[in-house]
PDB file of C-alpha atoms in Angstrom:
ATOM      1  CA  MET A   1      -8.396-148.968 114.376  1.00  0.00           C
ATOM      2  CA  ASP A   2      -8.553-147.035 111.108  1.00  0.00           C
ATOM      3  CA  ALA A   3      -6.534-144.212 112.671  1.00  0.00           C
ATOM      4  CA  VAL A   4      -3.870-146.570 114.026  1.00  0.00           C
ATOM      5  CA  GLU A   5      -3.675-148.600 110.827  1.00  0.00           C
ATOM      6  CA  SER A   6      -3.306-145.403 108.792  1.00  0.00           C
ATOM      7  CA  LEU A   7       0.208-145.245 110.281  1.00  0.00           C
ATOM      8  CA  GLY A   8       1.142-148.716 109.084  1.00  0.00           C
ATOM      9  CA  PHE A   9       0.213-150.871 112.083  1.00  0.00           C
ATOM     10  CA  TYR A  10      -2.057-153.910 111.947  1.00  0.00           C
ATOM     11  CA  CYS A  11      -4.612-154.099 114.750  1.00  0.00           C
ATOM     12  CA  ASP A  12      -5.642-157.457 116.184  1.00  0.00           C
ATOM     13  CA  HIS A  13      -9.125-156.136 117.158  1.00  0.00           C
ATOM     14  CA  ARG A  14      -8.396-156.065 120.892  1.00  0.00           C
ATOM     15  CA  LEU A  15      -9.552-152.612 121.971  1.00  0.00           C
ATOM     16  CA  TYR A  16      -9.863-151.451 125.575  1.00  0.00           C
ATOM     17  CA  PRO A  17     -11.038-147.967 126.569  1.00  0.00           C
ATOM     18  CA  LEU A  18      -8.892-146.485 129.357  1.00  0.00           C
ATOM     19  CA  ASN A  19      -9.900-144.018 132.052  1.00  0.00           C
ATOM     20  CA  SER A  20      -9.804-140.555 130.541  1.00  0.00           C
ATOM     21  CA  TYR A  21     -12.650-138.091 130.837  1.00  0.00           C
ATOM     22  CA  GLU A  22     -11.079-135.205 128.953  1.00  0.00           C
ATOM     23  CA  ASN A  23      -9.765-137.099 125.934  1.00  0.00           C
ATOM     24  CA  ARG A  24     -10.513-140.565 124.568  1.00  0.00           C
ATOM     25  CA  VAL A  25      -7.770-143.114 125.194  1.00  0.00           C
ATOM     26  CA  TYR A  26      -7.640-146.739 124.087  1.00  0.00           C
ATOM     27  CA  GLN A  27      -5.291-149.662 124.428  1.00  0.00           C
ATOM     28  CA  VAL A  28      -5.035-151.034 120.909  1.00  0.00           C
ATOM     29  CA  GLY A  29      -3.788-154.569 120.283  1.00  0.00           C
ATOM     30  CA  ILE A  30      -1.154-154.816 117.530  1.00  0.00           C
ATOM     31  CA  GLU A  31      -0.468-158.040 115.658  1.00  0.00           C
ATOM     32  CA  ASN A  32       2.709-159.734 116.918  1.00  0.00           C
ATOM     33  CA  ALA A  33       3.682-156.701 118.994  1.00  0.00           C
ATOM     34  CA  THR A  34       3.082-154.957 122.305  1.00  0.00           C
ATOM     35  CA  PRO A  35      -0.203-153.010 122.404  1.00  0.00           C
ATOM     36  CA  LEU A  36      -0.147-149.273 121.803  1.00  0.00           C
ATOM     37  CA  ILE A  37      -1.983-146.533 123.669  1.00  0.00           C
ATOM     38  CA  ALA A  38      -3.948-144.362 121.221  1.00  0.00           C
ATOM     39  CA  LYS A  39      -4.917-140.947 122.575  1.00  0.00           C
ATOM     40  CA  PHE A  40      -7.527-138.894 120.723  1.00  0.00           C
ATOM     41  CA  TYR A  41      -7.553-135.266 121.848  1.00  0.00           C
ATOM     42  CA  ARG A  42     -10.795-133.483 122.681  1.00  0.00           C
ATOM     43  CA  PRO A  43     -11.450-131.086 119.784  1.00  0.00           C
ATOM     44  CA  LYS A  44     -10.850-127.370 120.396  1.00  0.00           C
ATOM     45  CA  ARG A  45      -9.297-127.865 123.843  1.00  0.00           C
ATOM     46  CA  TRP A  46      -5.692-127.485 122.703  1.00  0.00           C
ATOM     47  CA  SER A  47      -4.301-126.202 119.431  1.00  0.00           C
ATOM     48  CA  ALA A  48      -1.960-128.364 117.398  1.00  0.00           C
ATOM     49  CA  ALA A  49       0.931-126.163 118.592  1.00  0.00           C
ATOM     50  CA  GLN A  50      -0.017-126.692 122.243  1.00  0.00           C
ATOM     51  CA  ILE A  51      -0.270-130.462 121.806  1.00  0.00           C
ATOM     52  CA  GLN A  52       3.048-130.483 119.983  1.00  0.00           C
ATOM     53  CA  ALA A  53       4.608-128.563 122.868  1.00  0.00           C
ATOM     54  CA  GLU A  54       3.458-131.371 125.189  1.00  0.00           C
ATOM     55  CA  HIS A  55       4.978-133.983 122.875  1.00  0.00           C
ATOM     56  CA  ASP A  56       8.242-132.108 122.480  1.00  0.00           C
ATOM     57  CA  ALA A  57       8.538-131.799 126.251  1.00  0.00           C
ATOM     58  CA  THR A  58       8.010-135.504 126.932  1.00  0.00           C
ATOM     59  CA  LEU A  59      10.368-136.510 124.125  1.00  0.00           C
ATOM     60  CA  ALA A  60      13.044-134.166 125.487  1.00  0.00           C
ATOM     61  CA  LEU A  61      12.574-135.561 129.004  1.00  0.00           C
ATOM     62  CA  LYS A  62      12.890-139.110 127.722  1.00  0.00           C
ATOM     63  CA  LYS A  63      16.054-138.188 125.832  1.00  0.00           C
ATOM     64  CA  ALA A  64      17.426-136.704 129.062  1.00  0.00           C
ATOM     65  CA  GLY A  65      16.904-140.051 130.799  1.00  0.00           C
ATOM     66  CA  VAL A  66      13.736-139.229 132.728  1.00  0.00           C
ATOM     67  CA  ASP A  67      11.303-142.166 132.886  1.00  0.00           C
ATOM     68  CA  VAL A  68       8.267-140.777 131.059  1.00  0.00           C
ATOM     69  CA  ALA A  69       5.805-142.259 128.582  1.00  0.00           C
ATOM     70  CA  ALA A  70       6.569-140.336 125.391  1.00  0.00           C
ATOM     71  CA  PRO A  71       4.663-140.540 122.095  1.00  0.00           C
ATOM     72  CA  LEU A  72       6.018-142.519 119.184  1.00  0.00           C
ATOM     73  CA  LEU A  73       7.896-140.603 116.518  1.00  0.00           C
ATOM     74  CA  MET A  74       7.050-141.726 112.987  1.00  0.00           C
ATOM     75  CA  ARG A  75       8.685-140.051 110.030  1.00  0.00           C
ATOM     76  CA  GLY A  76       9.680-137.262 112.398  1.00  0.00           C
ATOM     77  CA  LYS A  77       6.096-136.678 113.601  1.00  0.00           C
ATOM     78  CA  SER A  78       4.355-137.462 116.876  1.00  0.00           C
ATOM     79  CA  LEU A  79       0.982-135.787 116.280  1.00  0.00           C
ATOM     80  CA  PHE A  80      -1.355-137.159 113.653  1.00  0.00           C
ATOM     81  CA  GLU A  81      -4.852-136.429 112.360  1.00  0.00           C
ATOM     82  CA  HIS A  82      -7.636-138.761 111.309  1.00  0.00           C
ATOM     83  CA  GLN A  83     -11.149-137.681 110.310  1.00  0.00           C
ATOM     84  CA  GLY A  84     -10.770-134.350 112.071  1.00  0.00           C
ATOM     85  CA  PHE A  85      -9.299-135.702 115.319  1.00  0.00           C
ATOM     86  CA  TYR A  86      -5.744-135.174 116.504  1.00  0.00           C
ATOM     87  CA  PHE A  87      -4.215-138.316 117.981  1.00  0.00           C
ATOM     88  CA  SER A  88      -0.956-139.815 119.139  1.00  0.00           C
ATOM     89  CA  LEU A  89       0.408-143.288 119.862  1.00  0.00           C
ATOM     90  CA  THR A  90       2.451-144.263 122.910  1.00  0.00           C
ATOM     91  CA  PRO A  91       3.967-147.636 123.815  1.00  0.00           C
ATOM     92  CA  LYS A  92       2.083-149.386 126.628  1.00  0.00           C
ATOM     93  CA  VAL A  93       3.716-149.212 130.076  1.00  0.00           C
ATOM     94  CA  ILE A  94       2.983-152.285 132.207  1.00  0.00           C
ATOM     95  CA  GLY A  95       2.437-151.769 135.927  1.00  0.00           C
ATOM     96  CA  GLU A  96       0.018-150.183 138.358  1.00  0.00           C
ATOM     97  CA  ALA A  97      -0.506-146.919 140.184  1.00  0.00           C
ATOM     98  CA  PRO A  98       1.538-146.403 143.357  1.00  0.00           C
ATOM     99  CA  GLU A  99      -0.055-147.331 146.670  1.00  0.00           C
ATOM    100  CA  PRO A 100      -1.455-144.280 148.512  1.00  0.00           C
ATOM    101  CA  GLY A 101       0.692-143.307 151.476  1.00  0.00           C
ATOM    102  CA  ASN A 102       3.467-145.839 150.819  1.00  0.00           C
ATOM    103  CA  LEU A 103       6.505-143.947 152.124  1.00  0.00           C
ATOM    104  CA  ASN A 104       9.041-145.879 150.040  1.00  0.00           C
ATOM    105  CA  GLN A 105       7.060-145.176 146.899  1.00  0.00           C
ATOM    106  CA  LEU A 106       6.614-141.529 147.881  1.00  0.00           C
ATOM    107  CA  PHE A 107      10.404-141.203 147.995  1.00  0.00           C
ATOM    108  CA  GLN A 108      10.563-142.716 144.481  1.00  0.00           C
ATOM    109  CA  ILE A 109       7.838-140.378 143.267  1.00  0.00           C
ATOM    110  CA  GLY A 110       9.793-137.433 144.657  1.00  0.00           C
ATOM    111  CA  GLU A 111      12.893-138.689 142.827  1.00  0.00           C
ATOM    112  CA  LEU A 112      10.980-138.950 139.554  1.00  0.00           C
ATOM    113  CA  ILE A 113       9.452-135.483 139.827  1.00  0.00           C
ATOM    114  CA  GLY A 114      12.812-134.040 140.877  1.00  0.00           C
ATOM    115  CA  ALA A 115      14.502-135.626 137.857  1.00  0.00           C
ATOM    116  CA  MET A 116      11.819-134.158 135.586  1.00  0.00           C
ATOM    117  CA  HIS A 117      12.211-130.684 137.082  1.00  0.00           C
ATOM    118  CA  GLN A 118      15.996-130.834 136.959  1.00  0.00           C
ATOM    119  CA  ALA A 119      15.999-131.840 133.280  1.00  0.00           C
ATOM    120  CA  SER A 120      13.546-129.044 132.425  1.00  0.00           C
ATOM    121  CA  ARG A 121      14.913-126.372 134.793  1.00  0.00           C
ATOM    122  CA  ASP A 122      15.717-123.863 132.027  1.00  0.00           C
ATOM    123  CA  TRP A 123      12.644-124.415 129.866  1.00  0.00           C
ATOM    124  CA  GLN A 124      10.164-121.756 128.863  1.00  0.00           C
ATOM    125  CA  ILE A 125       7.079-123.253 127.161  1.00  0.00           C
ATOM    126  CA  GLU A 126       5.353-120.311 125.513  1.00  0.00           C
ATOM    127  CA  GLN A 127       2.422-122.447 124.343  1.00  0.00           C
ATOM    128  CA  ARG A 128       1.673-123.448 127.954  1.00  0.00           C
ATOM    129  CA  PRO A 129       2.142-120.255 130.003  1.00  0.00           C
ATOM    130  CA  TYR A 130       1.808-119.778 133.744  1.00  0.00           C
ATOM    131  CA  LEU A 131      -1.655-118.810 134.949  1.00  0.00           C
ATOM    132  CA  SER A 132      -1.932-117.784 138.584  1.00  0.00           C
ATOM    133  CA  ALA A 133      -4.354-119.461 140.968  1.00  0.00           C
ATOM    134  CA  ILE A 134      -6.303-116.199 140.998  1.00  0.00           C
ATOM    135  CA  GLN A 135      -6.782-116.234 137.225  1.00  0.00           C
ATOM    136  CA  ARG A 136      -7.848-119.869 137.190  1.00  0.00           C
ATOM    137  CA  ILE A 137     -10.240-119.459 140.119  1.00  0.00           C
ATOM    138  CA  GLU A 138     -11.872-116.358 138.675  1.00  0.00           C
ATOM    139  CA  ARG A 139     -12.490-118.173 135.408  1.00  0.00           C
ATOM    140  CA  ALA A 140     -13.850-121.258 137.189  1.00  0.00           C
ATOM    141  CA  CYS A 141     -16.165-119.169 139.356  1.00  0.00           C
ATOM    142  CA  LYS A 142     -17.511-117.406 136.259  1.00  0.00           C
ATOM    143  CA  VAL A 143     -18.259-120.763 134.599  1.00  0.00           C
ATOM    144  CA  VAL A 144     -20.153-122.024 137.663  1.00  0.00           C
ATOM    145  CA  LEU A 145     -22.148-118.824 138.212  1.00  0.00           C
ATOM    146  CA  GLU A 146     -23.162-118.654 134.555  1.00  0.00           C
ATOM    147  CA  SER A 147     -24.324-122.263 134.588  1.00  0.00           C
ATOM    148  CA  SER A 148     -27.651-123.494 135.925  1.00  0.00           C
ATOM    149  CA  TYR A 149     -26.176-126.213 138.151  1.00  0.00           C
ATOM    150  CA  LEU A 150     -25.398-124.260 141.329  1.00  0.00           C
ATOM    151  CA  PRO A 151     -28.688-123.958 143.305  1.00  0.00           C
ATOM    152  CA  LYS A 152     -29.686-120.313 143.621  1.00  0.00           C
ATOM    153  CA  SER A 153     -30.171-120.695 147.350  1.00  0.00           C
ATOM    154  CA  MET A 154     -26.486-121.611 147.695  1.00  0.00           C
ATOM    155  CA  THR A 155     -25.084-118.901 145.431  1.00  0.00           C
ATOM    156  CA  PRO A 156     -24.435-116.354 148.235  1.00  0.00           C
ATOM    157  CA  ALA A 157     -22.478-118.922 150.298  1.00  0.00           C
ATOM    158  CA  TYR A 158     -20.484-119.967 147.221  1.00  0.00           C
ATOM    159  CA  VAL A 159     -19.621-116.385 146.278  1.00  0.00           C
ATOM    160  CA  GLN A 160     -18.667-115.543 149.858  1.00  0.00           C
ATOM    161  CA  VAL A 161     -16.236-118.435 150.301  1.00  0.00           C
ATOM    162  CA  VAL A 162     -14.660-117.827 146.886  1.00  0.00           C
ATOM    163  CA  GLU A 163     -14.108-114.164 147.765  1.00  0.00           C
ATOM    164  CA  GLN A 164     -12.493-115.151 151.072  1.00  0.00           C
ATOM    165  CA  LEU A 165     -10.218-117.636 149.328  1.00  0.00           C
ATOM    166  CA  LEU A 166      -9.207-115.087 146.713  1.00  0.00           C
ATOM    167  CA  LEU A 167      -8.324-112.631 149.485  1.00  0.00           C
ATOM    168  CA  ARG A 168      -6.089-115.210 151.182  1.00  0.00           C
ATOM    169  CA  ILE A 169      -4.421-116.090 147.884  1.00  0.00           C
ATOM    170  CA  THR A 170      -3.892-112.409 147.052  1.00  0.00           C
ATOM    171  CA  GLN A 171      -2.099-112.056 150.384  1.00  0.00           C
ATOM    172  CA  THR A 172       0.029-115.179 149.757  1.00  0.00           C
ATOM    173  CA  LEU A 173       1.186-114.951 146.132  1.00  0.00           C
ATOM    174  CA  PRO A 174       3.229-111.706 146.233  1.00  0.00           C
ATOM    175  CA  SER A 175       5.806-113.269 148.585  1.00  0.00           C
ATOM    176  CA  HIS A 176       6.731-115.867 145.957  1.00  0.00           C
ATOM    177  CA  GLN A 177       9.076-114.817 143.190  1.00  0.00           C
ATOM    178  CA  SER A 178       8.109-115.348 139.577  1.00  0.00           C
ATOM    179  CA  ASN A 179      11.609-116.636 138.790  1.00  0.00           C
ATOM    180  CA  SER A 180      10.683-119.836 140.659  1.00  0.00           C
ATOM    181  CA  ILE A 181       8.157-120.685 137.947  1.00  0.00           C
ATOM    182  CA  ARG A 182       9.270-123.705 135.914  1.00  0.00           C
ATOM    183  CA  PHE A 183       7.940-126.417 133.652  1.00  0.00           C
ATOM    184  CA  ILE A 184       5.604-128.766 135.565  1.00  0.00           C
ATOM    185  CA  HIS A 185       3.503-131.815 134.784  1.00  0.00           C
ATOM    186  CA  GLY A 186       0.432-129.932 135.999  1.00  0.00           C
ATOM    187  CA  ASP A 187      -1.763-132.919 136.922  1.00  0.00           C
ATOM    188  CA  CYS A 188       0.666-135.155 138.774  1.00  0.00           C
ATOM    189  CA  HIS A 189      -1.633-137.406 140.797  1.00  0.00           C
ATOM    190  CA  ARG A 190      -0.842-141.063 141.397  1.00  0.00           C
ATOM    191  CA  SER A 191      -3.034-142.323 138.523  1.00  0.00           C
ATOM    192  CA  ASN A 192      -0.595-140.602 136.169  1.00  0.00           C
ATOM    193  CA  ILE A 193       2.312-142.664 137.496  1.00  0.00           C
ATOM    194  CA  ILE A 194       2.949-146.342 136.796  1.00  0.00           C
ATOM    195  CA  ALA A 195       5.021-148.377 139.258  1.00  0.00           C
ATOM    196  CA  HIS A 196       6.857-151.340 137.731  1.00  0.00           C
ATOM    197  CA  ASP A 197      10.030-153.352 138.450  1.00  0.00           C
ATOM    198  CA  ASP A 198      11.103-151.033 141.304  1.00  0.00           C
ATOM    199  CA  ALA A 199      10.818-148.055 138.951  1.00  0.00           C
ATOM    200  CA  MET A 200       8.270-145.334 138.209  1.00  0.00           C
ATOM    201  CA  THR A 201       7.075-143.962 134.866  1.00  0.00           C
ATOM    202  CA  LEU A 202       5.297-140.616 134.564  1.00  0.00           C
ATOM    203  CA  LEU A 203       2.310-140.545 132.197  1.00  0.00           C
ATOM    204  CA  ASP A 204      -0.041-138.090 130.511  1.00  0.00           C
ATOM    205  CA  PHE A 205       1.435-134.613 130.209  1.00  0.00           C
ATOM    206  CA  ASP A 206      -1.843-133.268 128.814  1.00  0.00           C
ATOM    207  CA  ASP A 207      -1.960-130.481 131.428  1.00  0.00           C
ATOM    208  CA  CYS A 208       1.744-129.604 131.428  1.00  0.00           C
ATOM    209  CA  ARG A 209       2.479-125.913 131.820  1.00  0.00           C
ATOM    210  CA  MET A 210       4.658-123.398 133.609  1.00  0.00           C
ATOM    211  CA  GLY A 211       4.133-123.291 137.375  1.00  0.00           C
ATOM    212  CA  TYR A 212       5.627-123.865 140.811  1.00  0.00           C
ATOM    213  CA  ALA A 213       7.437-127.104 141.665  1.00  0.00           C
ATOM    214  CA  VAL A 214       5.221-127.881 144.656  1.00  0.00           C
ATOM    215  CA  GLN A 215       2.227-128.238 142.310  1.00  0.00           C
ATOM    216  CA  ASP A 216       3.611-131.595 141.169  1.00  0.00           C
ATOM    217  CA  LEU A 217       4.284-132.790 144.726  1.00  0.00           C
ATOM    218  CA  TRP A 218       1.337-131.992 146.972  1.00  0.00           C
ATOM    219  CA  LEU A 219      -1.211-134.174 145.165  1.00  0.00           C
ATOM    220  CA  HIS A 220       0.640-137.241 146.443  1.00  0.00           C
ATOM    221  CA  VAL A 221      -0.216-136.424 150.061  1.00  0.00           C
ATOM    222  CA  SER A 222      -3.095-138.837 150.640  1.00  0.00           C
ATOM    223  CA  ASP A 223      -3.728-138.498 154.385  1.00  0.00           C
ATOM    224  CA  ALA A 224      -4.008-135.173 156.201  1.00  0.00           C
ATOM    225  CA  ASN A 225      -2.986-136.828 159.464  1.00  0.00           C
ATOM    226  CA  GLU A 226       0.224-138.145 157.878  1.00  0.00           C
ATOM    227  CA  ARG A 227       1.006-135.211 155.632  1.00  0.00           C
ATOM    228  CA  ARG A 228       4.235-134.204 157.360  1.00  0.00           C
ATOM    229  CA  ALA A 229       5.715-137.686 157.030  1.00  0.00           C
ATOM    230  CA  GLN A 230       4.470-138.034 153.458  1.00  0.00           C
ATOM    231  CA  LEU A 231       5.749-134.601 152.436  1.00  0.00           C
ATOM    232  CA  SER A 232       9.079-135.374 154.068  1.00  0.00           C
ATOM    233  CA  GLU A 233       9.545-138.489 151.906  1.00  0.00           C
ATOM    234  CA  LEU A 234       8.444-136.683 148.748  1.00  0.00           C
ATOM    235  CA  ILE A 235      10.800-133.760 149.332  1.00  0.00           C
ATOM    236  CA  GLU A 236      13.721-135.972 150.378  1.00  0.00           C
ATOM    237  CA  GLY A 237      13.369-137.939 147.136  1.00  0.00           C
ATOM    238  CA  TYR A 238      12.934-134.718 145.173  1.00  0.00           C
ATOM    239  CA  GLU A 239      16.043-133.099 146.632  1.00  0.00           C
ATOM    240  CA  SER A 240      18.152-136.090 145.640  1.00  0.00           C
ATOM    241  CA  GLN A 241      17.633-134.789 142.091  1.00  0.00           C
ATOM    242  CA  CYS A 242      16.712-131.099 142.311  1.00  0.00           C
ATOM    243  CA  ASP A 243      16.747-128.264 144.853  1.00  0.00           C
ATOM    244  CA  PHE A 244      13.408-127.481 146.501  1.00  0.00           C
ATOM    245  CA  ASP A 245      12.399-124.140 148.013  1.00  0.00           C
ATOM    246  CA  SER A 246      10.426-125.067 151.148  1.00  0.00           C
ATOM    247  CA  ARG A 247       8.718-121.658 151.091  1.00  0.00           C
ATOM    248  CA  GLU A 248       6.571-123.024 148.252  1.00  0.00           C
ATOM    249  CA  LEU A 249       4.736-125.150 150.838  1.00  0.00           C
ATOM    250  CA  ASP A 250       2.800-121.975 151.675  1.00  0.00           C
ATOM    251  CA  LEU A 251       1.257-122.172 148.187  1.00  0.00           C
ATOM    252  CA  ILE A 252      -0.425-125.539 148.721  1.00  0.00           C
ATOM    253  CA  ASP A 253      -3.586-124.054 150.243  1.00  0.00           C
ATOM    254  CA  ALA A 254      -4.003-121.825 147.181  1.00  0.00           C
ATOM    255  CA  MET A 255      -3.451-124.823 144.933  1.00  0.00           C
ATOM    256  CA  MET A 256      -6.006-126.888 146.864  1.00  0.00           C
ATOM    257  CA  ALA A 257      -8.586-124.125 146.474  1.00  0.00           C
ATOM    258  CA  GLU A 258      -7.774-123.746 142.803  1.00  0.00           C
ATOM    259  CA  ARG A 259      -8.031-127.474 142.079  1.00  0.00           C
ATOM    260  CA  THR A 260     -11.315-127.838 143.967  1.00  0.00           C
ATOM    261  CA  LEU A 261     -12.929-124.924 142.154  1.00  0.00           C
ATOM    262  CA  VAL A 262     -11.525-125.714 138.711  1.00  0.00           C
ATOM    263  CA  TYR A 263     -12.581-129.367 139.000  1.00  0.00           C
ATOM    264  CA  THR A 264     -16.219-128.396 139.628  1.00  0.00           C
ATOM    265  CA  ALA A 265     -16.201-125.850 136.799  1.00  0.00           C
ATOM    266  CA  TRP A 266     -14.711-128.514 134.519  1.00  0.00           C
ATOM    267  CA  ILE A 267     -17.650-130.842 135.180  1.00  0.00           C
ATOM    268  CA  ALA A 268     -20.059-127.966 134.497  1.00  0.00           C
ATOM    269  CA  GLU A 269     -18.352-127.232 131.179  1.00  0.00           C
ATOM    270  CA  ARG A 270     -18.401-130.885 130.132  1.00  0.00           C
ATOM    271  CA  TRP A 271     -21.894-131.762 131.375  1.00  0.00           C
ATOM    272  CA  LEU A 272     -23.305-132.028 127.847  1.00  0.00           C
ATOM    273  CA  ASP A 273     -20.730-134.698 127.018  1.00  0.00           C
ATOM    274  CA  PRO A 274     -22.839-137.895 127.353  1.00  0.00           C
ATOM    275  CA  ALA A 275     -20.173-139.539 129.531  1.00  0.00           C
ATOM    276  CA  PHE A 276     -20.342-136.937 132.298  1.00  0.00           C
ATOM    277  CA  PRO A 277     -23.906-137.404 133.634  1.00  0.00           C
ATOM    278  CA  ILE A 278     -23.138-141.117 133.859  1.00  0.00           C
ATOM    279  CA  ILE A 279     -19.840-140.625 135.701  1.00  0.00           C
ATOM    280  CA  PHE A 280     -20.961-137.711 137.922  1.00  0.00           C
ATOM    281  CA  PRO A 281     -24.732-138.218 138.481  1.00  0.00           C
ATOM    282  CA  HIS A 282     -24.506-136.510 141.898  1.00  0.00           C
ATOM    283  CA  PHE A 283     -23.280-133.259 140.314  1.00  0.00           C
ATOM    284  CA  ILE A 284     -26.787-131.833 139.920  1.00  0.00           C
ATOM    285  CA  SER A 285     -27.850-132.634 143.477  1.00  0.00           C
ATOM    286  CA  GLU A 286     -27.998-130.071 146.278  1.00  0.00           C
ATOM    287  CA  GLU A 287     -25.850-132.386 148.385  1.00  0.00           C
ATOM    288  CA  PHE A 288     -22.975-132.105 145.901  1.00  0.00           C
ATOM    289  CA  TRP A 289     -22.964-128.321 146.074  1.00  0.00           C
ATOM    290  CA  ARG A 290     -23.398-128.287 149.847  1.00  0.00           C
ATOM    291  CA  GLN A 291     -20.341-130.526 150.169  1.00  0.00           C
ATOM    292  CA  HIS A 292     -18.414-128.444 147.618  1.00  0.00           C
ATOM    293  CA  ILE A 293     -18.953-125.257 149.629  1.00  0.00           C
ATOM    294  CA  GLN A 294     -18.042-127.124 152.836  1.00  0.00           C
ATOM    295  CA  ASP A 295     -14.799-128.357 151.248  1.00  0.00           C
ATOM    296  CA  LEU A 296     -13.903-124.781 150.314  1.00  0.00           C
ATOM    297  CA  ASN A 297     -14.626-123.572 153.846  1.00  0.00           C
ATOM    298  CA  ASP A 298     -12.465-126.385 155.241  1.00  0.00           C
ATOM    299  CA  ILE A 299      -9.538-125.111 153.156  1.00  0.00           C
ATOM    300  CA  LEU A 300     -10.002-121.683 154.745  1.00  0.00           C
ATOM    301  CA  VAL A 301     -10.143-123.106 158.260  1.00  0.00           C
ATOM    302  CA  LYS A 302      -6.966-125.168 157.801  1.00  0.00           C
ATOM    303  CA  TRP A 303      -5.068-122.485 155.870  1.00  0.00           C
ATOM    304  CA  GLY A 304      -1.358-122.185 156.629  1.00  0.00           C
ATOM    305  CA  GLN A 305      -0.697-125.583 158.237  1.00  0.00           C
ATOM    306  CA  TRP A 306       1.588-127.152 155.626  1.00  0.00           C
ATOM    307  CA  ARG A 307       4.891-126.138 157.237  1.00  0.00           C
TER     308      ARG A 307
END
């Protein structure tokens, strides 16, 4: 409340923590006004310049008519500091996450992502550069192997499946041109979209970066048995706003492997945060790691079935 009131607002003492493991996000009641969303950034994760690049991108998208939740501008600033923490304020968007597998909503999601990509088609965000799946996987693997959480008995199986995945990715990436890399949301799952009044609003650009368009689409496929129908709706909606290169579908397996590995390394890196053992108590069990290795092997087995 002190941080919010330092910008001239008056809080009504209604504070609600929102789901956010990486940062700390609160809905803050404001006297005689709509609540604000206050986002406090995890220290040392992003520099001020990188956070500002995120803000500038969302503000530019909003100006271009794309339905995104952009931070408030006050006296020409969107990023503020209070007691050593960077924070921002965003107007509350009322609604709920889209329903998994709803084909009509998948078309709308495709439209929204296509509009975002079309508006940002010529952008180059130097503060958020492209990192290949290989680079991100190698870093994640290093984090896991240097931690004490992976059982030693499972280390050989983990290393083996990671090496096999890296080989497949190495064989896949060269056929995709670097000039297809564009600005992307980077973490575009359904919890970062709000459906309201027959419209969709895209939230939380914390992981925005340069990448391939399909990265923002594939996370909305919620059922492997229905993936062709779901992808069809997503792409049809997308192409109503922006061209899509269907060859990028071959990258989804690499992106699945990357996300699975990076997610586990992320928990390992954050384990000393008091919230993480509470949220992920199974992380230190052998069953978690057995399932993790199985999930990686499943990606290998099903490789190349997205087209």
